[in-house]
Coordinates of C-alpha atoms in Angstrom, one line a residue:
M1 CA -7.9 14.4 9.4
Y2 CA -8.4 11.2 10.1
S3 CA -8.1 7.8 8.6
V4 CA -10.5 5.0 9.6
F5 CA -10.3 1.2 9.0
T6 CA -13.0 -1.1 9.5
A7 CA -12.4 -4.4 9.3
G8 CA -14.8 -6.2 6.9
F9 CA -14.6 -8.3 3.8
G10 CA -11.0 -9.5 3.0
Q11 CA -10.2 -9.9 7.2
T12 CA -9.7 -13.4 7.3
C13 CA -7.2 -13.6 4.9
F14 CA -4.9 -10.9 6.6
D15 CA -5.6 -12.1 9.7
A16 CA -3.5 -15.1 9.4
Y17 CA -0.6 -13.6 9.7
D18 CA -0.6 -13.9 13.9
L19 CA 0.3 -18.2 12.4
L20 CA 3.4 -16.4 11.8
F21 CA 3.6 -16.0 15.9
K22 CA 3.4 -19.8 16.9
K23 CA 5.6 -21.9 19.5
G24 CA 8.6 -21.6 18.0
V25 CA 9.3 -18.7 15.5
D26 CA 10.2 -16.7 18.5
T27 CA 13.1 -18.7 18.6
L28 CA 14.4 -17.6 14.6
P29 CA 16.8 -14.9 13.5
Y30 CA 15.2 -12.0 12.5
N31 CA 16.0 -12.8 8.6
E32 CA 14.1 -16.1 9.1
F33 CA 11.5 -14.5 10.6
H34 CA 11.6 -12.1 7.8
K35 CA 11.5 -14.1 5.0
L36 CA 8.5 -15.8 6.0
E37 CA 6.8 -12.3 6.7
L38 CA 7.6 -11.5 3.0
E39 CA 6.8 -15.6 2.1
F40 CA 2.8 -14.5 3.5
I41 CA 2.9 -11.1 1.7
K42 CA 3.3 -12.7 -1.1
N43 CA 0.9 -15.2 -0.6
L44 CA -2.1 -12.1 -0.2
E45 CA -2.4 -12.2 -4.2
G46 CA -6.1 -13.2 -4.4
C47 CA -7.1 -12.6 -1.0
P48 CA -9.6 -9.6 -1.1
A49 CA -8.6 -6.5 -0.1
P50 CA -9.9 -5.7 3.4
Y51 CA -11.9 -2.5 3.8
F52 CA -10.5 0.9 4.9
E53 CA -12.2 4.2 4.5
G54 CA -10.1 7.5 5.0
K55 CA -9.6 11.0 3.9
T56 CA -7.5 12.9 1.9
L57 CA -5.0 15.5 2.8
E58 CA -7.8 17.4 0.6
G59 CA -10.5 16.7 2.1
N60 CA -12.3 13.7 0.1
D61 CA -13.4 11.1 1.8
I62 CA -12.4 7.4 0.0
F63 CA -14.3 4.5 0.9
L64 CA -12.6 1.4 -0.3
S65 CA -16.2 0.0 -1.3
S66 CA -16.7 2.9 -4.0
L67 CA -13.5 1.8 -5.8
N68 CA -15.6 -1.9 -6.8
G69 CA -14.4 -1.9 -10.5
K70 CA -11.5 0.0 -10.4
V71 CA -7.9 -0.7 -9.8
V72 CA -6.1 0.6 -7.0
V73 CA -2.6 1.1 -6.3
L74 CA -1.5 1.6 -2.1
N75 CA 1.6 2.4 -1.5
F76 CA 2.7 2.3 2.2
W77 CA 4.6 4.9 3.5
F78 CA 6.0 7.7 5.7
T79 CA 8.5 11.2 5.4
T80 CA 11.4 9.6 7.1
C81 CA 11.6 7.0 5.1
P82 CA 15.0 7.6 3.2
P83 CA 13.8 3.9 0.9
C84 CA 9.6 5.3 0.7
L85 CA 11.3 9.2 -0.5
K86 CA 13.2 7.3 -3.3
E87 CA 10.5 6.0 -5.0
I88 CA 8.3 9.0 -4.8
P89 CA 9.4 10.2 -8.3
E90 CA 8.5 7.6 -10.4
L91 CA 5.5 6.6 -8.6
N92 CA 4.5 9.5 -9.2
K93 CA 4.7 9.3 -13.0
L94 CA 3.1 6.1 -13.4
V95 CA -0.8 8.4 -12.5
P96 CA -0.5 10.4 -15.5
Q97 CA -0.9 7.1 -17.5
F98 CA -3.6 5.6 -16.7
N99 CA -7.2 6.6 -16.5
P100 CA -8.9 7.6 -13.2
D101 CA -12.1 6.1 -14.0
E102 CA -9.9 3.3 -14.4
V103 CA -7.5 3.3 -12.2
V104 CA -7.1 4.6 -8.0
F105 CA -3.6 5.7 -7.0
I106 CA -3.9 6.5 -3.1
G107 CA -0.7 6.8 -0.6
L108 CA -1.6 5.7 3.1
A109 CA 0.8 7.9 4.8
R110 CA 2.2 7.3 8.9
D111 CA 2.2 11.3 8.8
D112 CA -0.2 13.7 10.3
K113 CA -1.9 16.3 7.6
N114 CA 0.9 19.1 9.2
K115 CA 3.8 16.9 9.0
L116 CA 2.4 16.1 5.5
E117 CA 2.1 19.7 4.4
E118 CA 4.7 20.6 5.4
F119 CA 7.3 17.7 3.6
F120 CA 5.6 18.8 0.3
K121 CA 6.0 22.4 0.7
R122 CA 10.0 21.0 1.3
F123 CA 10.2 18.6 -1.4
G124 CA 7.7 18.5 -4.1
T125 CA 4.1 16.6 -3.8
F126 CA 3.3 12.9 -4.1
N127 CA 0.8 12.7 -7.2
Y128 CA -0.9 10.1 -5.2
Q129 CA -4.4 10.7 -2.9
I130 CA -2.7 11.2 0.2
I131 CA -4.8 9.6 3.5
P132 CA -2.5 11.3 5.9
E133 CA -2.6 9.1 9.7
S134 CA -3.1 5.7 8.2
Y135 CA -1.2 3.5 10.8
A136 CA -4.1 0.9 11.4
V137 CA -5.3 0.1 8.0
A138 CA -0.8 -0.2 7.8
T139 CA -1.3 -2.7 10.4
N140 CA -4.3 -5.0 8.3
Y141 CA -2.9 -4.5 5.8
K142 CA 0.1 -6.3 7.5
V143 CA 2.5 -4.0 6.2
I144 CA 5.8 -5.4 7.1
A145 CA 8.4 -3.2 5.3
W146 CA 8.4 0.3 4.1
P147 CA 7.7 1.1 1.8
Q148 CA 5.0 -1.2 0.7
S149 CA 3.1 -1.6 -2.7
M150 CA -0.5 -3.5 -3.7
I151 CA -2.7 -3.8 -6.5
I152 CA -5.8 -4.5 -6.1
D153 CA -8.0 -5.9 -8.7
K154 CA -10.9 -4.6 -9.9
Q155 CA -12.9 -7.5 -7.8
G156 CA -11.6 -6.4 -4.9
N157 CA -8.8 -8.9 -4.4
V158 CA -4.8 -8.8 -3.7
F159 CA -3.5 -8.9 -7.4
R160 CA 0.6 -8.1 -6.5
T161 CA 2.6 -7.2 -3.1
W162 CA 5.9 -5.4 -2.9
A163 CA 7.3 -5.0 0.9
G164 CA 9.9 -3.4 1.5
V165 CA 13.0 -2.3 -0.8
E166 CA 13.0 -5.4 -3.4
N167 CA 13.3 -3.5 -6.0
G168 CA 15.1 0.1 -7.5
P169 CA 12.1 2.4 -8.2
V170 CA 12.5 2.5 -11.7
Q171 CA 12.3 -1.6 -11.5
L172 CA 9.2 -1.5 -9.3
A173 CA 7.5 1.4 -10.7
N174 CA 7.8 -1.0 -14.7
E175 CA 5.9 -4.1 -12.5
I176 CA 3.1 -1.8 -10.8
I177 CA 2.7 -0.8 -15.1
S178 CA 2.5 -4.6 -15.9
A179 CA 0.1 -5.6 -12.6
I180 CA -2.1 -2.9 -13.2
A181 CA -2.1 -3.5 -17.5
T182 CA -2.9 -7.5 -15.9
C183 CA -5.8 -5.9 -13.7
L184 CA -7.3 -3.7 -16.6
K185 CA -6.7 -6.7 -19.4
I186 CA -8.6 -9.1 -17.1
S187 CA -11.7 -7.6 -16.7
N188 CA -12.4 -6.8 -20.1

């Protein structure tokens, strides 16, 4: 299985991350630098989402460009990340709450297909469409803390992001529901 990232429209906003590494920032304590990263991630709201494409575990192709007109929920995760695994049950509950013609849920996993299949046999499924080996996409989306979730609106712009363990899984799920509902109302 593969996941391919192709830089395209929207990459400029995300490339601004490199500005965080200007001279002098390297002397900041990690916590201070991470605050800058979190601020950067929040400031992506309104930016065009960078193009990506990939193949799901089931062999289906996903092209971000083909999802225009839908709300897209992304979750960047991996199988040995305890906070990632803790939120899966709540994230699974989101999928059946929305019409798949309006909202698409995609899990971008760092792990390869074999590791993911072994994981799902042992621990159960993650109901998002899972794209394995998505580290390149995570890098281009500037994932700064795992897990990281993002809502892309119907116009292809970042609507909201959550990085790391900002809140508990139930609060995260509620905030994602609210963001989806807002995105669906805005374009109707």
